[in-house]
Amino acid sequence: MEVALMYAQSVSVPRSFSSVLMDYVTLMKPRIISLLVVTAYCAMVVGAGRLPSIGLTLLTLGGLTLSSGGAHAVNMWYDRDIDKVMRRTKMRPVAQGRIPGSHSLAFGIILQAISFVGLGLWVNWTTALCSLGGFLFYVFIYTMWLKRRTPQNIVIGGAAGAFPPLVGWAAVTGTIGWPAILMFLIIFLWTPPHFWALALYKQDDYRKAAIPMMPVVRGEHVTKVQSMVYTWLLLAASVALYFTGTVTWVYLAIAVALGVTFIGYHVFLLREHEPDTIWAKRTFKFSLLYMMAIFFAMVVAIPH
């Protein structure tokens, strides 16, 4: 009986095509990609001064999706050891063993190769290089170098998520202009307050995985103070975009309102002390709303 039981346990149950497909989609982190695609598309609209053609839009956003998804798949291959011990990530396909790490690595590289060639041939090579830059920064600078070594991991590594506006802008203009650089800077400065708010109520996860996130290494007060500094810098960068002439006063009003509100959240966050995390969670949720709203504000405020 015991031998039969051991044999039954050793025989893997065949998985359906749909379940395997969903795991590969999960490797790409579609929820994160959705935000990246939105910022890229908004940059396309602002750069063109109108809605870009459907063909160019699909090619650009499709290429960005493949590139970003590829970077995330490589990230899951490299981080499979720490993903297993974090509650937030332990159910990921590679961490669970549903997809071999080598398959995730190969999948990610293939996606990036298709993205680079496709964007270069059918959009332009500036767009392809911007997308490749985001891939390389996320994989090598953030995932492999910074994430496990310094509490500044999110600060510097945040640049990886700031590449999509460069991709979108380059797709419609063929160049990288100052408005695109300021959009890059907005996302770059937004990333620390966004992720540190999450880290404040997920400290145990990062501590178990030995990831030196700011709250774990420097404590909650230092984290909140530095986060507040970044929200002020974010407000300044968002206002600066108005002076490029690519958006109207409507954007300026929305940007100021969003920025001041984000700072207000941090005022309450600074007054909160462990074990309370209510304002940390609220700040994290608002940060997501902020990013969507600030880029949509750019679109509705295009000069006519």
Short mmCIF file of C-alpha atoms in Angstrom, two decimals:
data_model
loop_
_atom_site.label_atom_id
_atom_site.label_comp_id
_atom_site.label_asym_id
_atom_site.label_seq_id
_atom_site.Cartn_x
_atom_site.Cartn_y
_atom_site.Cartn_z
CA MET A 1 0.00 0.00 0.00
CA GLU A 2 2.78 2.44 0.95
CA VAL A 3 4.66 1.65 -2.27
CA ALA A 4 1.53 2.26 -4.32
CA LEU A 5 0.92 5.54 -2.52
CA MET A 6 4.49 6.70 -3.11
CA TYR A 7 4.20 5.79 -6.79
CA ALA A 8 0.92 7.66 -7.13
CA GLN A 9 2.46 10.75 -5.56
CA SER A 10 5.48 10.59 -7.86
CA VAL A 11 3.37 10.52 -11.01
CA SER A 12 2.65 14.07 -12.11
CA VAL A 13 -0.89 14.87 -13.10
CA PRO A 14 -1.08 16.26 -16.65
CA ARG A 15 -2.01 19.94 -16.67
CA SER A 16 -4.49 21.45 -19.06
CA PHE A 17 -3.31 23.79 -21.80
CA SER A 18 -5.29 26.67 -20.29
CA SER A 19 -3.66 26.30 -16.86
CA VAL A 20 -0.17 26.25 -18.39
CA LEU A 21 -1.04 29.25 -20.56
CA MET A 22 -2.30 31.19 -17.55
CA ASP A 23 0.95 30.47 -15.71
CA TYR A 24 2.96 31.89 -18.60
CA VAL A 25 0.72 34.95 -18.63
CA THR A 26 1.32 35.27 -14.88
CA LEU A 27 5.07 35.26 -15.52
CA MET A 28 4.58 38.52 -17.40
CA LYS A 29 2.88 40.25 -14.41
CA PRO A 30 -0.08 41.60 -16.43
CA ARG A 31 -1.36 43.89 -13.67
CA ILE A 32 1.91 45.80 -13.64
CA ILE A 33 2.06 45.84 -17.44
CA SER A 34 -1.37 47.48 -17.58
CA LEU A 35 -0.03 50.54 -15.74
CA LEU A 36 3.08 50.66 -17.93
CA VAL A 37 0.97 50.51 -21.09
CA VAL A 38 -1.27 53.34 -19.89
CA THR A 39 1.68 55.68 -19.27
CA ALA A 40 3.19 54.81 -22.66
CA TYR A 41 -0.08 55.43 -24.49
CA CYS A 42 -0.66 58.75 -22.76
CA ALA A 43 2.85 59.80 -23.79
CA MET A 44 1.99 58.82 -27.38
CA VAL A 45 -1.11 61.00 -27.33
CA VAL A 46 0.71 63.98 -25.83
CA GLY A 47 3.67 63.57 -28.18
CA ALA A 48 1.45 63.39 -31.26
CA GLY A 49 -0.94 66.07 -30.05
CA ARG A 50 -3.81 63.78 -31.00
CA LEU A 51 -4.80 60.13 -30.88
CA PRO A 52 -2.16 58.10 -32.76
CA SER A 53 -3.20 55.63 -35.43
CA ILE A 54 -4.56 52.28 -34.31
CA GLY A 55 -1.79 50.42 -36.14
CA LEU A 56 1.03 52.39 -34.51
CA THR A 57 -0.67 52.12 -31.14
CA LEU A 58 -1.04 48.35 -31.31
CA LEU A 59 2.52 47.84 -32.53
CA THR A 60 4.01 50.10 -29.86
CA LEU A 61 1.99 48.87 -26.93
CA GLY A 62 2.31 45.26 -28.08
CA GLY A 63 6.08 45.58 -28.26
CA LEU A 64 6.19 47.24 -24.84
CA THR A 65 4.01 44.47 -23.40
CA LEU A 66 6.37 41.78 -24.70
CA SER A 67 9.45 43.63 -23.43
CA SER A 68 8.00 44.31 -19.98
CA GLY A 69 6.58 40.80 -19.74
CA GLY A 70 9.96 39.40 -20.70
CA ALA A 71 11.70 41.39 -17.99
CA HIS A 72 9.18 40.15 -15.41
CA ALA A 73 9.66 36.53 -16.51
CA VAL A 74 13.43 36.84 -16.08
CA ASN A 75 12.80 38.47 -12.70
CA MET A 76 10.71 35.46 -11.58
CA TRP A 77 13.52 33.13 -12.68
CA TYR A 78 16.15 35.06 -10.73
CA ASP A 79 14.00 35.70 -7.63
CA ARG A 80 12.51 32.22 -7.36
CA ASP A 81 14.35 31.56 -4.08
CA ILE A 82 13.04 34.63 -2.26
CA ASP A 83 9.61 34.41 -3.87
CA LYS A 84 9.11 31.10 -2.07
CA VAL A 85 9.37 32.69 1.37
CA MET A 86 7.28 35.82 0.79
CA ARG A 87 3.54 35.58 1.32
CA ARG A 88 2.93 38.08 -1.50
CA THR A 89 4.90 36.06 -4.08
CA LYS A 90 4.97 32.44 -2.91
CA MET A 91 2.18 31.39 -5.31
CA ARG A 92 4.04 32.53 -8.42
CA PRO A 93 4.49 29.78 -11.07
CA VAL A 94 8.26 29.40 -10.75
CA ALA A 95 8.24 29.60 -6.95
CA GLN A 96 5.59 26.87 -6.90
CA GLY A 97 7.50 24.73 -9.39
CA ARG A 98 4.68 24.77 -11.94
CA ILE A 99 7.08 26.26 -14.49
CA PRO A 100 10.83 25.43 -14.43
CA GLY A 101 13.08 28.41 -13.83
CA SER A 102 14.99 27.77 -17.04
CA HIS A 103 11.74 27.95 -19.01
CA SER A 104 10.89 31.29 -17.40
CA LEU A 105 14.34 32.64 -18.29
CA ALA A 106 14.10 31.46 -21.90
CA PHE A 107 10.55 32.79 -22.20
CA GLY A 108 11.64 36.22 -20.99
CA ILE A 109 14.59 36.44 -23.37
CA ILE A 110 12.48 35.34 -26.34
CA LEU A 111 9.80 37.92 -25.58
CA GLN A 112 12.39 40.69 -25.42
CA ALA A 113 14.01 39.57 -28.68
CA ILE A 114 10.65 39.60 -30.48
CA SER A 115 9.85 43.00 -28.98
CA PHE A 116 13.16 44.58 -30.02
CA VAL A 117 13.03 43.34 -33.60
CA GLY A 118 9.35 44.12 -34.00
CA LEU A 119 9.57 47.65 -32.61
CA GLY A 120 12.70 48.37 -34.63
CA LEU A 121 11.30 47.18 -37.95
CA TRP A 122 7.69 48.35 -37.65
CA VAL A 123 7.89 51.42 -35.37
CA ASN A 124 11.43 52.85 -35.18
CA TRP A 125 14.76 51.91 -33.65
CA THR A 126 14.66 54.69 -31.04
CA THR A 127 11.51 53.11 -29.65
CA ALA A 128 13.11 49.67 -29.73
CA LEU A 129 16.20 50.92 -27.88
CA CYS A 130 14.07 52.66 -25.21
CA SER A 131 12.13 49.45 -24.62
CA LEU A 132 15.34 47.43 -24.48
CA GLY A 133 16.77 49.95 -22.02
CA GLY A 134 13.86 49.37 -19.65
CA PHE A 135 14.31 45.60 -19.94
CA LEU A 136 18.06 45.72 -19.24
CA PHE A 137 17.66 48.18 -16.35
CA TYR A 138 14.99 46.08 -14.66
CA VAL A 139 16.83 42.78 -15.08
CA PHE A 140 20.44 43.74 -14.45
CA ILE A 141 20.40 46.98 -12.44
CA TYR A 142 17.36 46.39 -10.24
CA THR A 143 16.78 42.62 -10.02
CA MET A 144 20.35 41.32 -10.08
CA TRP A 145 22.32 44.21 -8.58
CA LEU A 146 20.28 46.50 -6.34
CA LYS A 147 17.30 44.59 -4.97
CA ARG A 148 19.20 42.39 -2.50
CA ARG A 149 22.04 44.80 -1.71
CA THR A 150 20.80 48.26 -0.77
CA PRO A 151 17.76 50.03 0.69
CA GLN A 152 18.09 52.37 -2.29
CA ASN A 153 16.96 49.46 -4.51
CA ILE A 154 13.60 51.02 -5.26
CA VAL A 155 14.97 54.56 -5.63
CA ILE A 156 17.46 53.70 -8.38
CA GLY A 157 15.62 50.67 -9.69
CA GLY A 158 12.50 52.76 -10.11
CA ALA A 159 13.98 54.05 -13.35
CA ALA A 160 13.08 50.72 -14.96
CA GLY A 161 9.37 51.44 -14.65
CA ALA A 162 9.86 54.97 -15.97
CA PHE A 163 10.88 53.93 -19.48
CA PRO A 164 7.36 53.46 -21.00
CA PRO A 165 6.74 57.20 -21.58
CA LEU A 166 10.04 57.33 -23.46
CA VAL A 167 8.84 54.38 -25.55
CA GLY A 168 5.51 56.03 -26.29
CA TRP A 169 6.99 59.44 -27.07
CA ALA A 170 9.66 57.98 -29.35
CA ALA A 171 7.04 55.95 -31.22
CA VAL A 172 5.23 59.07 -32.46
CA THR A 173 8.14 61.52 -32.70
CA GLY A 174 11.19 59.35 -33.39
CA THR A 175 13.11 61.28 -30.71
CA ILE A 176 13.28 61.81 -26.94
CA GLY A 177 12.07 65.29 -25.98
CA TRP A 178 12.01 67.18 -22.70
CA PRO A 179 8.34 66.40 -22.03
CA ALA A 180 9.15 62.68 -22.26
CA ILE A 181 12.09 63.13 -19.89
CA LEU A 182 9.81 64.88 -17.38
CA MET A 183 7.27 62.06 -17.68
CA PHE A 184 10.14 59.66 -16.97
CA LEU A 185 11.07 61.77 -13.94
CA ILE A 186 7.47 61.79 -12.66
CA ILE A 187 7.38 57.99 -12.56
CA PHE A 188 10.92 57.81 -11.17
CA LEU A 189 10.04 60.12 -8.25
CA TRP A 190 6.66 58.45 -7.70
CA THR A 191 8.18 54.98 -7.29
CA PRO A 192 9.75 55.35 -3.79
CA PRO A 193 6.58 56.66 -2.09
CA HIS A 194 4.56 54.01 -3.90
CA PHE A 195 6.71 51.01 -2.97
CA TRP A 196 7.73 52.21 0.48
CA ALA A 197 4.05 52.55 1.43
CA LEU A 198 3.64 48.90 0.44
CA ALA A 199 6.84 47.91 2.26
CA LEU A 200 5.63 49.56 5.47
CA TYR A 201 2.84 47.02 5.85
CA LYS A 202 4.71 44.13 4.21
CA GLN A 203 7.84 44.38 6.33
CA ASP A 204 7.69 40.81 7.57
CA ASP A 205 7.75 39.51 4.01
CA TYR A 206 10.85 41.50 3.09
CA ARG A 207 12.53 40.63 6.37
CA LYS A 208 11.99 36.89 5.81
CA ALA A 209 13.43 37.16 2.31
CA ALA A 210 16.39 39.25 3.54
CA ILE A 211 15.55 42.05 1.12
CA PRO A 212 16.92 45.37 2.49
CA MET A 213 13.83 47.48 1.91
CA MET A 214 14.00 50.89 3.54
CA PRO A 215 11.55 50.18 6.44
CA VAL A 216 13.44 46.99 7.33
CA VAL A 217 16.91 48.58 7.27
CA ARG A 218 16.31 52.19 8.33
CA GLY A 219 13.01 51.98 10.21
CA GLU A 220 9.55 53.38 9.60
CA HIS A 221 10.27 57.02 10.55
CA VAL A 222 13.21 57.46 8.19
CA THR A 223 11.23 55.75 5.45
CA LYS A 224 8.26 58.06 5.89
CA VAL A 225 10.40 61.20 6.00
CA GLN A 226 12.25 60.24 2.82
CA SER A 227 8.96 59.31 1.19
CA MET A 228 7.60 62.76 2.01
CA VAL A 229 10.65 64.36 0.36
CA TYR A 230 9.99 62.42 -2.82
CA THR A 231 6.35 63.53 -2.90
CA TRP A 232 7.48 67.17 -2.85
CA LEU A 233 9.97 66.49 -5.65
CA LEU A 234 7.22 64.69 -7.53
CA LEU A 235 4.97 67.73 -7.25
CA ALA A 236 7.75 69.93 -8.65
CA ALA A 237 8.41 67.58 -11.58
CA SER A 238 4.72 67.29 -12.42
CA VAL A 239 4.33 71.08 -12.43
CA ALA A 240 7.43 71.47 -14.62
CA LEU A 241 5.74 69.54 -17.43
CA TYR A 242 3.27 72.41 -17.84
CA PHE A 243 6.07 74.79 -18.80
CA THR A 244 7.05 72.65 -21.80
CA GLY A 245 3.90 73.86 -23.56
CA THR A 246 2.63 70.35 -24.28
CA VAL A 247 -0.26 70.58 -21.79
CA THR A 248 -2.65 73.33 -20.75
CA TRP A 249 -3.55 74.90 -17.43
CA VAL A 250 -6.13 72.15 -16.89
CA TYR A 251 -3.27 69.69 -16.42
CA LEU A 252 -1.49 72.11 -14.10
CA ALA A 253 -4.54 72.42 -11.85
CA ILE A 254 -5.00 68.64 -11.69
CA ALA A 255 -1.28 68.02 -11.10
CA VAL A 256 -1.19 70.48 -8.20
CA ALA A 257 -4.35 69.01 -6.67
CA LEU A 258 -3.02 65.46 -6.93
CA GLY A 259 0.40 66.41 -5.62
CA VAL A 260 -0.93 68.31 -2.61
CA THR A 261 -3.29 65.42 -1.83
CA PHE A 262 -0.40 62.94 -1.99
CA ILE A 263 1.55 65.14 0.42
CA GLY A 264 -1.50 65.23 2.67
CA TYR A 265 -1.57 61.44 2.80
CA HIS A 266 2.04 61.53 3.94
CA VAL A 267 1.22 63.95 6.73
CA PHE A 268 -1.13 61.36 8.21
CA LEU A 269 1.36 58.60 7.38
CA LEU A 270 4.04 60.35 9.44
CA ARG A 271 1.72 60.46 12.43
CA GLU A 272 1.04 56.74 12.22
CA HIS A 273 3.20 54.35 14.24
CA GLU A 274 3.63 50.59 14.27
CA PRO A 275 1.73 48.33 14.48
CA ASP A 276 -0.87 50.57 12.79
CA THR A 277 -0.72 50.45 9.00
CA ILE A 278 -4.02 52.00 7.97
CA TRP A 279 -2.42 55.08 6.40
CA ALA A 280 0.34 53.04 4.81
CA LYS A 281 -2.32 51.03 2.96
CA ARG A 282 -4.30 54.14 2.07
CA THR A 283 -1.18 55.87 0.79
CA PHE A 284 -0.30 52.87 -1.36
CA LYS A 285 -3.79 52.76 -2.89
CA PHE A 286 -3.78 56.50 -3.53
CA SER A 287 -0.39 56.24 -5.22
CA LEU A 288 -1.94 53.95 -7.83
CA LEU A 289 -4.79 56.40 -8.38
CA TYR A 290 -2.28 59.26 -8.61
CA MET A 291 -0.30 57.63 -11.41
CA MET A 292 -3.36 56.88 -13.51
CA ALA A 293 -4.84 60.32 -12.92
CA ILE A 294 -1.72 62.37 -13.64
CA PHE A 295 -1.20 60.71 -17.02
CA PHE A 296 -4.86 60.92 -17.98
CA ALA A 297 -4.69 64.61 -17.05
CA MET A 298 -1.95 65.05 -19.66
CA VAL A 299 -4.22 63.58 -22.32
CA VAL A 300 -7.26 65.72 -21.54
CA ALA A 301 -5.11 68.85 -21.40
CA ILE A 302 -3.53 68.68 -24.85
CA PRO A 303 -3.49 72.17 -26.46
CA HIS A 304 -5.95 72.55 -29.35
#
